[in-house]
PDB file of C-alpha atoms in Angstrom:
ATOM      1  CA  UNK L   1     -12.440  23.523 -10.897  1.00  0.00           C
ATOM      2  CA  UNK L   2     -14.815  23.348  -7.942  1.00  0.00           C
ATOM      3  CA  UNK L   3     -13.995  26.642  -6.187  1.00  0.00           C
ATOM      4  CA  UNK L   4     -16.170  25.912  -3.165  1.00  0.00           C
ATOM      5  CA  UNK L   5     -14.435  22.561  -2.656  1.00  0.00           C
ATOM      6  CA  UNK L   6     -11.025  24.194  -2.967  1.00  0.00           C
ATOM      7  CA  UNK L   7     -11.866  26.995  -0.537  1.00  0.00           C
ATOM      8  CA  UNK L   8     -13.146  24.475   2.006  1.00  0.00           C
ATOM      9  CA  UNK L   9     -10.052  22.265   1.612  1.00  0.00           C
ATOM     10  CA  UNK L  10      -7.867  25.340   2.246  1.00  0.00           C
ATOM     11  CA  UNK L  11      -9.940  26.132   5.330  1.00  0.00           C
ATOM     12  CA  UNK L  12      -9.735  22.597   6.745  1.00  0.00           C
ATOM     13  CA  UNK L  13      -6.074  21.686   6.186  1.00  0.00           C
ATOM     14  CA  UNK L  14      -4.418  24.983   5.218  1.00  0.00           C
ATOM     15  CA  UNK L  15      -3.198  26.079   1.779  1.00  0.00           C
ATOM     16  CA  UNK L  16       0.239  24.501   2.291  1.00  0.00           C
ATOM     17  CA  UNK L  17      -1.377  21.061   2.588  1.00  0.00           C
ATOM     18  CA  UNK L  18      -3.407  21.259  -0.631  1.00  0.00           C
ATOM     19  CA  UNK L  19      -1.786  20.814  -4.037  1.00  0.00           C
ATOM     20  CA  UNK L  20      -3.509  21.116  -7.416  1.00  0.00           C
ATOM     21  CA  UNK L  21      -2.669  18.857 -10.380  1.00  0.00           C
ATOM     22  CA  UNK L  22      -0.004  17.099  -8.300  1.00  0.00           C
ATOM     23  CA  UNK L  23       1.919  14.490 -10.367  1.00  0.00           C
ATOM     24  CA  UNK L  24       1.160  11.068  -8.864  1.00  0.00           C
ATOM     25  CA  UNK L  25       4.448   9.761 -10.294  1.00  0.00           C
ATOM     26  CA  UNK L  26       6.068  11.629  -7.380  1.00  0.00           C
ATOM     27  CA  UNK L  27       3.962   9.702  -4.851  1.00  0.00           C
ATOM     28  CA  UNK L  28       4.080   6.086  -6.079  1.00  0.00           C
ATOM     29  CA  UNK L  29       6.928   3.584  -5.882  1.00  0.00           C
ATOM     30  CA  UNK L  30       6.352   2.788  -9.590  1.00  0.00           C
ATOM     31  CA  UNK L  31       7.187   6.466 -10.356  1.00  0.00           C
ATOM     32  CA  UNK L  32       4.253   6.412 -12.776  1.00  0.00           C
ATOM     33  CA  UNK L  33       0.991   8.348 -12.868  1.00  0.00           C
ATOM     34  CA  UNK L  34      -0.659  11.523 -14.117  1.00  0.00           C
ATOM     35  CA  UNK L  35      -1.849  14.432 -11.954  1.00  0.00           C
ATOM     36  CA  UNK L  36      -4.219  14.295  -8.997  1.00  0.00           C
ATOM     37  CA  UNK L  37      -6.871  16.993  -9.338  1.00  0.00           C
ATOM     38  CA  UNK L  38      -6.708  17.805  -5.601  1.00  0.00           C
ATOM     39  CA  UNK L  39      -3.932  16.377  -3.388  1.00  0.00           C
ATOM     40  CA  UNK L  40      -4.638  16.859   0.324  1.00  0.00           C
ATOM     41  CA  UNK L  41      -2.527  16.103   3.418  1.00  0.00           C
ATOM     42  CA  UNK L  42      -4.587  16.229   6.632  1.00  0.00           C
ATOM     43  CA  UNK L  43      -2.556  16.396   9.833  1.00  0.00           C
ATOM     44  CA  UNK L  44      -4.972  14.715  12.235  1.00  0.00           C
ATOM     45  CA  UNK L  45      -8.171  12.689  12.469  1.00  0.00           C
ATOM     46  CA  UNK L  46     -10.396  15.751  12.783  1.00  0.00           C
ATOM     47  CA  UNK L  47      -9.061  17.238   9.539  1.00  0.00           C
ATOM     48  CA  UNK L  48      -9.378  13.864   7.812  1.00  0.00           C
ATOM     49  CA  UNK L  49     -12.979  13.521   8.941  1.00  0.00           C
ATOM     50  CA  UNK L  50     -13.840  17.004   7.680  1.00  0.00           C
ATOM     51  CA  UNK L  51     -12.227  16.315   4.284  1.00  0.00           C
ATOM     52  CA  UNK L  52     -14.161  13.045   3.921  1.00  0.00           C
ATOM     53  CA  UNK L  53     -17.468  14.732   4.811  1.00  0.00           C
ATOM     54  CA  UNK L  54     -16.715  17.590   2.424  1.00  0.00           C
ATOM     55  CA  UNK L  55     -16.080  15.141  -0.434  1.00  0.00           C
ATOM     56  CA  UNK L  56     -19.378  13.441   0.322  1.00  0.00           C
ATOM     57  CA  UNK L  57     -21.290  16.737   0.458  1.00  0.00           C
ATOM     58  CA  UNK L  58     -19.737  17.910  -2.826  1.00  0.00           C
ATOM     59  CA  UNK L  59     -20.220  14.444  -4.398  1.00  0.00           C
ATOM     60  CA  UNK L  60     -16.511  14.298  -5.234  1.00  0.00           C
ATOM     61  CA  UNK L  61     -14.708  10.929  -5.233  1.00  0.00           C
ATOM     62  CA  UNK L  62     -11.721  10.528  -2.920  1.00  0.00           C
ATOM     63  CA  UNK L  63      -8.873   8.036  -2.654  1.00  0.00           C
ATOM     64  CA  UNK L  64      -6.707   7.452   0.426  1.00  0.00           C
ATOM     65  CA  UNK L  65      -2.994   7.129  -0.371  1.00  0.00           C
ATOM     66  CA  UNK L  66      -0.123   5.975   1.815  1.00  0.00           C
ATOM     67  CA  UNK L  67       3.359   5.395   0.400  1.00  0.00           C
ATOM     68  CA  UNK L  68       1.876   4.425  -2.977  1.00  0.00           C
ATOM     69  CA  UNK L  69       3.659   1.069  -3.069  1.00  0.00           C
ATOM     70  CA  UNK L  70       0.951  -1.247  -4.343  1.00  0.00           C
ATOM     71  CA  UNK L  71      -0.760   0.882  -6.959  1.00  0.00           C
ATOM     72  CA  UNK L  72      -0.505   1.867 -10.598  1.00  0.00           C
ATOM     73  CA  UNK L  73      -2.006   5.280 -11.367  1.00  0.00           C
ATOM     74  CA  UNK L  74      -3.398   6.004 -14.835  1.00  0.00           C
ATOM     75  CA  UNK L  75      -1.400   8.255 -17.165  1.00  0.00           C
ATOM     76  CA  UNK L  76      -4.401  10.607 -17.206  1.00  0.00           C
ATOM     77  CA  UNK L  77      -4.194  10.923 -13.433  1.00  0.00           C
ATOM     78  CA  UNK L  78      -6.994  11.010 -10.901  1.00  0.00           C
ATOM     79  CA  UNK L  79     -10.043  13.242 -10.733  1.00  0.00           C
ATOM     80  CA  UNK L  80     -11.393  14.113  -7.309  1.00  0.00           C
ATOM     81  CA  UNK L  81      -9.413  14.256  -4.072  1.00  0.00           C
ATOM     82  CA  UNK L  82      -6.359  12.185  -3.165  1.00  0.00           C
ATOM     83  CA  UNK L  83      -5.994  12.149   0.636  1.00  0.00           C
ATOM     84  CA  UNK L  84      -2.473  11.299   1.698  1.00  0.00           C
ATOM     85  CA  UNK L  85      -1.902   9.668   5.099  1.00  0.00           C
ATOM     86  CA  UNK L  86       1.847   9.372   5.277  1.00  0.00           C
ATOM     87  CA  UNK L  87       4.514  11.191   7.319  1.00  0.00           C
ATOM     88  CA  UNK L  88       1.806  13.746   8.190  1.00  0.00           C
ATOM     89  CA  UNK L  89      -0.058  10.976  10.075  1.00  0.00           C
ATOM     90  CA  UNK L  90       2.582   8.705  11.521  1.00  0.00           C
ATOM     91  CA  UNK L  91       2.991   8.563  15.305  1.00  0.00           C
ATOM     92  CA  UNK L  92       3.203   5.476  17.516  1.00  0.00           C
ATOM     93  CA  UNK L  93       3.327   4.530  21.192  1.00  0.00           C
ATOM     94  CA  UNK L  94       4.371   1.427  23.120  1.00  0.00           C
ATOM     95  CA  UNK L  95       2.850   0.081  26.328  1.00  0.00           C
ATOM     96  CA  UNK L  96       4.313  -3.235  27.414  1.00  0.00           C
ATOM     97  CA  UNK L  97       3.953  -5.611  24.463  1.00  0.00           C
ATOM     98  CA  UNK L  98       1.199  -3.530  22.848  1.00  0.00           C
ATOM     99  CA  UNK L  99       2.068  -1.076  20.076  1.00  0.00           C
ATOM    100  CA  UNK L 100      -0.417   1.554  18.888  1.00  0.00           C
ATOM    101  CA  UNK L 101       0.568   3.126  15.577  1.00  0.00           C
ATOM    102  CA  UNK L 102      -1.022   5.511  13.088  1.00  0.00           C
ATOM    103  CA  UNK L 103      -1.737   4.465   9.517  1.00  0.00           C
ATOM    104  CA  UNK L 104       0.874   6.686   7.856  1.00  0.00           C
ATOM    105  CA  UNK L 105       3.955   5.306   9.600  1.00  0.00           C
ATOM    106  CA  UNK L 106       6.344   3.436   7.306  1.00  0.00           C
ATOM    107  CA  UNK L 107       6.778  -0.226   8.191  1.00  0.00           C
ATOM    108  CA  UNK L 108      10.584   0.021   8.106  1.00  0.00           C
ATOM    109  CA  UNK L 109      10.561   2.972  10.533  1.00  0.00           C
ATOM    110  CA  UNK L 110       8.185   1.161  12.886  1.00  0.00           C
ATOM    111  CA  UNK L 111      10.309  -1.985  12.589  1.00  0.00           C
ATOM    112  CA  UNK L 112      13.462  -0.091  13.577  1.00  0.00           C
ATOM    113  CA  UNK L 113      11.669   1.413  16.588  1.00  0.00           C
ATOM    114  CA  UNK L 114      10.331  -1.974  17.710  1.00  0.00           C
ATOM    115  CA  UNK L 115      13.841  -3.413  17.481  1.00  0.00           C
ATOM    116  CA  UNK L 116      14.983  -0.724  19.931  1.00  0.00           C
ATOM    117  CA  UNK L 117      12.037  -1.623  22.183  1.00  0.00           C
ATOM    118  CA  UNK L 118      13.113  -5.285  22.094  1.00  0.00           C
ATOM    119  CA  UNK L 119       9.766  -6.450  20.706  1.00  0.00           C
ATOM    120  CA  UNK L 120       9.575  -9.405  18.326  1.00  0.00           C
ATOM    121  CA  UNK L 121       6.926 -10.542  15.828  1.00  0.00           C
ATOM    122  CA  UNK L 122       7.148  -7.597  13.426  1.00  0.00           C
ATOM    123  CA  UNK L 123      10.339  -8.673  11.633  1.00  0.00           C
ATOM    124  CA  UNK L 124       8.543 -10.028   8.549  1.00  0.00           C
ATOM    125  CA  UNK L 125       6.930  -6.617   7.913  1.00  0.00           C
ATOM    126  CA  UNK L 126       9.926  -4.381   8.593  1.00  0.00           C
ATOM    127  CA  UNK L 127      11.185  -4.582   5.001  1.00  0.00           C
ATOM    128  CA  UNK L 128       7.868  -4.224   3.192  1.00  0.00           C
ATOM    129  CA  UNK L 129       8.016  -0.839   1.383  1.00  0.00           C
ATOM    130  CA  UNK L 130       4.734   0.627   2.566  1.00  0.00           C
ATOM    131  CA  UNK L 131       2.787   2.175   5.411  1.00  0.00           C
ATOM    132  CA  UNK L 132       0.993   0.415   8.234  1.00  0.00           C
ATOM    133  CA  UNK L 133      -2.366   1.511   6.792  1.00  0.00           C
ATOM    134  CA  UNK L 134      -1.636  -0.031   3.413  1.00  0.00           C
ATOM    135  CA  UNK L 135      -0.380  -3.209   5.068  1.00  0.00           C
ATOM    136  CA  UNK L 136      -3.629  -3.521   7.047  1.00  0.00           C
ATOM    137  CA  UNK L 137      -5.829  -2.906   3.987  1.00  0.00           C
ATOM    138  CA  UNK L 138      -4.292  -5.817   2.076  1.00  0.00           C
ATOM    139  CA  UNK L 139      -3.163  -7.985   5.017  1.00  0.00           C
ATOM    140  CA  UNK L 140       0.398  -7.627   3.730  1.00  0.00           C
ATOM    141  CA  UNK L 141       2.701 -10.540   4.319  1.00  0.00           C
ATOM    142  CA  UNK L 142       6.206 -11.802   3.629  1.00  0.00           C
ATOM    143  CA  UNK L 143       8.480 -14.657   4.651  1.00  0.00           C
ATOM    144  CA  UNK L 144       5.815 -16.614   6.488  1.00  0.00           C
ATOM    145  CA  UNK L 145       4.191 -13.747   8.390  1.00  0.00           C
ATOM    146  CA  UNK L 146       1.019 -11.691   7.771  1.00  0.00           C
ATOM    147  CA  UNK L 147      -0.452  -8.642   9.461  1.00  0.00           C
ATOM    148  CA  UNK L 148      -3.314 -10.749  10.846  1.00  0.00           C
ATOM    149  CA  UNK L 149      -0.750 -12.603  12.984  1.00  0.00           C
ATOM    150  CA  UNK L 150       0.035  -9.489  15.033  1.00  0.00           C
ATOM    151  CA  UNK L 151      -3.032  -7.209  14.769  1.00  0.00           C
ATOM    152  CA  UNK L 152      -5.193  -6.996  17.910  1.00  0.00           C
ATOM    153  CA  UNK L 153      -7.542  -4.275  16.642  1.00  0.00           C
ATOM    154  CA  UNK L 154      -7.807  -1.642  13.913  1.00  0.00           C
ATOM    155  CA  UNK L 155      -9.133   1.928  14.139  1.00  0.00           C
ATOM    156  CA  UNK L 156     -11.305   2.795  11.147  1.00  0.00           C
ATOM    157  CA  UNK L 157     -13.332   5.641   9.675  1.00  0.00           C
ATOM    158  CA  UNK L 158     -16.312   5.256   7.357  1.00  0.00           C
ATOM    159  CA  UNK L 159     -17.475   7.614   4.597  1.00  0.00           C
ATOM    160  CA  UNK L 160     -19.648   9.490   7.110  1.00  0.00           C
ATOM    161  CA  UNK L 161     -16.656  10.327   9.285  1.00  0.00           C
ATOM    162  CA  UNK L 162     -17.656   7.842  12.012  1.00  0.00           C
ATOM    163  CA  UNK L 163     -14.711   6.373  13.910  1.00  0.00           C
ATOM    164  CA  UNK L 164     -14.756   2.863  15.374  1.00  0.00           C
ATOM    165  CA  UNK L 165     -12.591  -0.150  16.139  1.00  0.00           C
ATOM    166  CA  UNK L 166     -12.712  -3.687  14.828  1.00  0.00           C
ATOM    167  CA  UNK L 167     -10.985  -6.707  16.327  1.00  0.00           C
ATOM    168  CA  UNK L 168      -8.609  -8.841  14.282  1.00  0.00           C
ATOM    169  CA  UNK L 169     -11.408 -11.384  13.739  1.00  0.00           C
ATOM    170  CA  UNK L 170     -13.845  -8.676  12.591  1.00  0.00           C
ATOM    171  CA  UNK L 171     -11.311  -7.455  10.010  1.00  0.00           C
ATOM    172  CA  UNK L 172     -11.957 -10.621   7.956  1.00  0.00           C
ATOM    173  CA  UNK L 173      -8.290 -10.927   7.053  1.00  0.00           C
ATOM    174  CA  UNK L 174      -7.480 -13.365   4.252  1.00  0.00           C
ATOM    175  CA  UNK L 175      -4.733 -13.644   1.640  1.00  0.00           C
ATOM    176  CA  UNK L 176      -4.112 -10.030   0.508  1.00  0.00           C
ATOM    177  CA  UNK L 177      -7.579  -9.080   1.698  1.00  0.00           C
ATOM    178  CA  UNK L 178      -9.451  -7.377   4.543  1.00  0.00           C
ATOM    179  CA  UNK L 179     -12.922  -6.000   5.196  1.00  0.00           C
ATOM    180  CA  UNK L 180     -11.557  -2.536   4.322  1.00  0.00           C
ATOM    181  CA  UNK L 181     -11.587  -3.435   0.620  1.00  0.00           C
ATOM    182  CA  UNK L 182     -15.241  -4.497   0.787  1.00  0.00           C
ATOM    183  CA  UNK L 183     -16.579  -1.610   2.884  1.00  0.00           C
ATOM    184  CA  UNK L 184     -14.435   1.310   1.727  1.00  0.00           C
ATOM    185  CA  UNK L 185     -13.261   2.102   5.261  1.00  0.00           C
ATOM    186  CA  UNK L 186     -10.223   4.274   5.954  1.00  0.00           C
ATOM    187  CA  UNK L 187      -7.571   2.762   8.226  1.00  0.00           C
ATOM    188  CA  UNK L 188      -6.568   5.254  10.936  1.00  0.00           C
ATOM    189  CA  UNK L 189      -4.210   2.993  12.844  1.00  0.00           C
ATOM    190  CA  UNK L 190      -3.832  -0.317  14.621  1.00  0.00           C
ATOM    191  CA  UNK L 191      -2.981  -1.940  17.921  1.00  0.00           C
ATOM    192  CA  UNK L 192      -0.361  -4.642  17.468  1.00  0.00           C
ATOM    193  CA  UNK L 193       0.336  -7.395  20.015  1.00  0.00           C
ATOM    194  CA  UNK L 194       3.988  -8.418  19.998  1.00  0.00           C
ATOM    195  CA  UNK L 195       6.275 -10.370  22.328  1.00  0.00           C
ATOM    196  CA  UNK L 196       9.360  -9.548  24.321  1.00  0.00           C
ATOM    197  CA  UNK L 197      12.436 -10.642  22.442  1.00  0.00           C
ATOM    198  CA  UNK L 198      16.198 -10.483  22.297  1.00  0.00           C
ATOM    199  CA  UNK L 199      17.472  -7.410  20.436  1.00  0.00           C
ATOM    200  CA  UNK L 200      20.391  -9.258  18.839  1.00  0.00           C
ATOM    201  CA  UNK L 201      18.097 -12.029  17.612  1.00  0.00           C
ATOM    202  CA  UNK L 202      15.521  -9.546  16.294  1.00  0.00           C
ATOM    203  CA  UNK L 203      18.236  -7.611  14.437  1.00  0.00           C
ATOM    204  CA  UNK L 204      19.718 -10.818  13.011  1.00  0.00           C
ATOM    205  CA  UNK L 205      16.287 -11.847  11.701  1.00  0.00           C
ATOM    206  CA  UNK L 206      15.671  -8.404  10.157  1.00  0.00           C
ATOM    207  CA  UNK L 207      19.123  -8.411   8.544  1.00  0.00           C
ATOM    208  CA  UNK L 208      18.531 -11.906   7.171  1.00  0.00           C
ATOM    209  CA  UNK L 209      15.209 -10.899   5.573  1.00  0.00           C
ATOM    210  CA  UNK L 210      16.685  -7.635   4.238  1.00  0.00           C
ATOM    211  CA  UNK L 211      19.498  -9.587   2.572  1.00  0.00           C
ATOM    212  CA  UNK L 212      17.009 -12.055   1.084  1.00  0.00           C
ATOM    213  CA  UNK L 213      15.029  -9.145  -0.398  1.00  0.00           C
ATOM    214  CA  UNK L 214      18.139  -7.460  -1.765  1.00  0.00           C
ATOM    215  CA  UNK L 215      19.485 -10.597  -3.430  1.00  0.00           C
ATOM    216  CA  UNK L 216      16.164 -11.860  -4.831  1.00  0.00           C
ATOM    217  CA  UNK L 217      14.161  -8.721  -5.639  1.00  0.00           C
ATOM    218  CA  UNK L 218      14.858  -5.916  -8.163  1.00  0.00           C
ATOM    219  CA  UNK L 219      15.011  -3.187  -5.524  1.00  0.00           C
ATOM    220  CA  UNK L 220      17.234  -1.046  -7.772  1.00  0.00           C
ATOM    221  CA  UNK L 221      14.280  -0.268 -10.092  1.00  0.00           C
ATOM    222  CA  UNK L 222      10.927   1.404  -9.390  1.00  0.00           C
ATOM    223  CA  UNK L 223       8.120  -1.151  -9.054  1.00  0.00           C
ATOM    224  CA  UNK L 224       4.943  -1.759  -7.103  1.00  0.00           C
ATOM    225  CA  UNK L 225       6.241  -4.921  -5.436  1.00  0.00           C
ATOM    226  CA  UNK L 226       4.773  -8.299  -6.377  1.00  0.00           C
ATOM    227  CA  UNK L 227       2.678  -7.739  -9.477  1.00  0.00           C
ATOM    228  CA  UNK L 228       0.428 -10.807  -9.238  1.00  0.00           C
ATOM    229  CA  UNK L 229      -1.114 -12.699  -6.338  1.00  0.00           C
ATOM    230  CA  UNK L 230       0.094 -16.219  -5.646  1.00  0.00           C
ATOM    231  CA  UNK L 231      -2.221 -18.642  -7.473  1.00  0.00           C
ATOM    232  CA  UNK L 232      -3.369 -21.651  -5.455  1.00  0.00           C
ATOM    233  CA  UNK L 233      -0.663 -24.312  -5.666  1.00  0.00           C
ATOM    234  CA  UNK L 234       1.759 -22.186  -7.710  1.00  0.00           C
ATOM    235  CA  UNK L 235       4.157 -19.258  -7.543  1.00  0.00           C
ATOM    236  CA  UNK L 236       3.380 -16.416  -9.957  1.00  0.00           C
ATOM    237  CA  UNK L 237       7.053 -15.596 -10.547  1.00  0.00           C
ATOM    238  CA  UNK L 238       7.923 -19.201 -11.448  1.00  0.00           C
ATOM    239  CA  UNK L 239       4.978 -19.506 -13.847  1.00  0.00           C
ATOM    240  CA  UNK L 240       6.049 -16.286 -15.586  1.00  0.00           C
ATOM    241  CA  UNK L 241       9.670 -17.451 -15.770  1.00  0.00           C
ATOM    242  CA  UNK L 242       8.667 -20.907 -17.060  1.00  0.00           C
ATOM    243  CA  UNK L 243       6.573 -19.171 -19.733  1.00  0.00           C
ATOM    244  CA  UNK L 244       9.816 -17.647 -21.029  1.00  0.00           C
ATOM    245  CA  UNK L 245       8.850 -14.112 -20.060  1.00  0.00           C
ATOM    246  CA  UNK L 246      11.916 -13.043 -18.037  1.00  0.00           C
ATOM    247  CA  UNK L 247      12.954  -9.675 -19.430  1.00  0.00           C
ATOM    248  CA  UNK L 248       9.771  -9.345 -21.524  1.00  0.00           C
ATOM    249  CA  UNK L 249       9.396  -5.642 -22.282  1.00  0.00           C
ATOM    250  CA  UNK L 250       6.642  -3.239 -23.343  1.00  0.00           C
ATOM    251  CA  UNK L 251       7.868   0.346 -23.679  1.00  0.00           C
ATOM    252  CA  UNK L 252       9.609   1.236 -20.431  1.00  0.00           C
ATOM    253  CA  UNK L 253       8.007  -1.632 -18.470  1.00  0.00           C
ATOM    254  CA  UNK L 254       9.758  -4.974 -18.066  1.00  0.00           C
ATOM    255  CA  UNK L 255       9.308  -8.334 -16.346  1.00  0.00           C
ATOM    256  CA  UNK L 256      12.295  -8.328 -14.001  1.00  0.00           C
ATOM    257  CA  UNK L 257      14.994 -10.826 -14.933  1.00  0.00           C
ATOM    258  CA  UNK L 258      16.002 -10.951 -11.276  1.00  0.00           C
ATOM    259  CA  UNK L 259      12.507 -11.956 -10.058  1.00  0.00           C
ATOM    260  CA  UNK L 260       9.782 -12.578 -12.646  1.00  0.00           C
ATOM    261  CA  UNK L 261       7.081 -11.812 -10.069  1.00  0.00           C
ATOM    262  CA  UNK L 262       7.991  -8.114 -10.379  1.00  0.00           C
ATOM    263  CA  UNK L 263       7.214  -5.713 -13.217  1.00  0.00           C
ATOM    264  CA  UNK L 264       9.733  -2.875 -13.123  1.00  0.00           C
ATOM    265  CA  UNK L 265       9.934   0.631 -14.554  1.00  0.00           C
ATOM    266  CA  UNK L 266      13.172   0.512 -16.556  1.00  0.00           C
ATOM    267  CA  UNK L 267      12.798   4.210 -17.285  1.00  0.00           C
ATOM    268  CA  UNK L 268       9.985   6.319 -18.656  1.00  0.00           C
ATOM    269  CA  UNK L 269       7.381   3.575 -18.393  1.00  0.00           C
ATOM    270  CA  UNK L 270       3.771   4.670 -18.721  1.00  0.00           C
ATOM    271  CA  UNK L 271       0.816   3.114 -16.930  1.00  0.00           C
ATOM    272  CA  UNK L 272      -0.351   1.876 -20.336  1.00  0.00           C
ATOM    273  CA  UNK L 273       2.997   0.100 -20.843  1.00  0.00           C
ATOM    274  CA  UNK L 274       2.535  -1.705 -17.528  1.00  0.00           C
ATOM    275  CA  UNK L 275      -1.119  -2.613 -18.169  1.00  0.00           C
ATOM    276  CA  UNK L 276      -0.308  -3.964 -21.637  1.00  0.00           C
ATOM    277  CA  UNK L 277       2.598  -5.980 -20.249  1.00  0.00           C
ATOM    278  CA  UNK L 278       0.460  -7.391 -17.421  1.00  0.00           C
ATOM    279  CA  UNK L 279      -2.278  -8.355 -19.893  1.00  0.00           C
ATOM    280  CA  UNK L 280       0.289 -10.079 -22.125  1.00  0.00           C
ATOM    281  CA  UNK L 281       1.753 -11.991 -19.171  1.00  0.00           C
ATOM    282  CA  UNK L 282      -1.702 -13.087 -17.986  1.00  0.00           C
ATOM    283  CA  UNK L 283      -2.662 -14.294 -21.462  1.00  0.00           C
ATOM    284  CA  UNK L 284       0.581 -16.211 -22.110  1.00  0.00           C
ATOM    285  CA  UNK L 285       0.579 -17.905 -18.680  1.00  0.00           C
ATOM    286  CA  UNK L 286      -3.085 -18.838 -19.139  1.00  0.00           C
ATOM    287  CA  UNK L 287      -2.357 -20.309 -22.587  1.00  0.00           C
ATOM    288  CA  UNK L 288       0.684 -22.292 -21.440  1.00  0.00           C
ATOM    289  CA  UNK L 289      -0.370 -23.510 -17.998  1.00  0.00           C
ATOM    290  CA  UNK L 290      -4.159 -22.916 -17.768  1.00  0.00           C
ATOM    291  CA  UNK L 291      -3.561 -20.821 -14.647  1.00  0.00           C
ATOM    292  CA  UNK L 292      -5.203 -17.418 -14.285  1.00  0.00           C
ATOM    293  CA  UNK L 293      -2.993 -14.772 -12.726  1.00  0.00           C
ATOM    294  CA  UNK L 294      -4.781 -12.168 -10.614  1.00  0.00           C
ATOM    295  CA  UNK L 295      -3.115  -8.746 -10.213  1.00  0.00           C
ATOM    296  CA  UNK L 296      -1.918  -7.771  -6.752  1.00  0.00           C
ATOM    297  CA  UNK L 297      -1.198  -4.248  -7.973  1.00  0.00           C
ATOM    298  CA  UNK L 298      -4.285  -2.039  -7.861  1.00  0.00           C
ATOM    299  CA  UNK L 299      -4.826  -0.013 -11.053  1.00  0.00           C
ATOM    300  CA  UNK L 300      -6.520   3.307 -10.266  1.00  0.00           C
ATOM    301  CA  UNK L 301      -7.306   6.655 -11.876  1.00  0.00           C
ATOM    302  CA  UNK L 302      -9.153   7.987 -14.915  1.00  0.00           C
TER     303      UNK L 302
END
């Protein structure tokens, strides 16, 4: 253990906001993952900046975590510092049609608030099980909408603790991609431009999308959402189903029979189970249809 690093983390965020050997299975929607060496929860931008600079000075790797909904953490866990920006970093404000929100706010909570404000345009995102920060990083989308459709600007931090803004255009949003992935920036928050709408219509749209998710997706099991990106001209779930892989199982991991685009944790699945299953699915789909599936789930850890 790096005692100097630990002492400094305690000083910056307080002992209550630092955990040692914290099981990542408790902080991912897959409910899978070994321990994080240092698990840190900064309460504001100043604390976050100090933690980032400390990691750089101590030459310790760090990873920024939100709700943990699009990742698979190794069974061995993660060395270095996991910085969690979640409910500890989650405020928002509304001015006219402009919404400014911090990275840690859950999309469903923000969606419910925007419904009350009578603002439309966010409905597609309100049911995505993640934080605003995570949604920005991967330009999350669903049911015909993407974050790039509503983002005006994004507040970012680099590895030197510098804080700056980038416009929607400068974010280089593409399918499940943003400049954040290329540059290693940390998303602090975003300004969203929405429109005035009718509360009843907004609620009806949100209810409609929530029902579609419930009926089509295996929400009753832990998963990381869509496992593979949509290949050009195809749907990953349909390719996997047509390959005869519905219900295909490795250990506690299974291709969902409800929606083959999802790999679920049926109970006690390890990260290795999931990785093996994903590799099998990729190989079989490639052999049958000559289509290469690219993971949407990010595999991280030791």
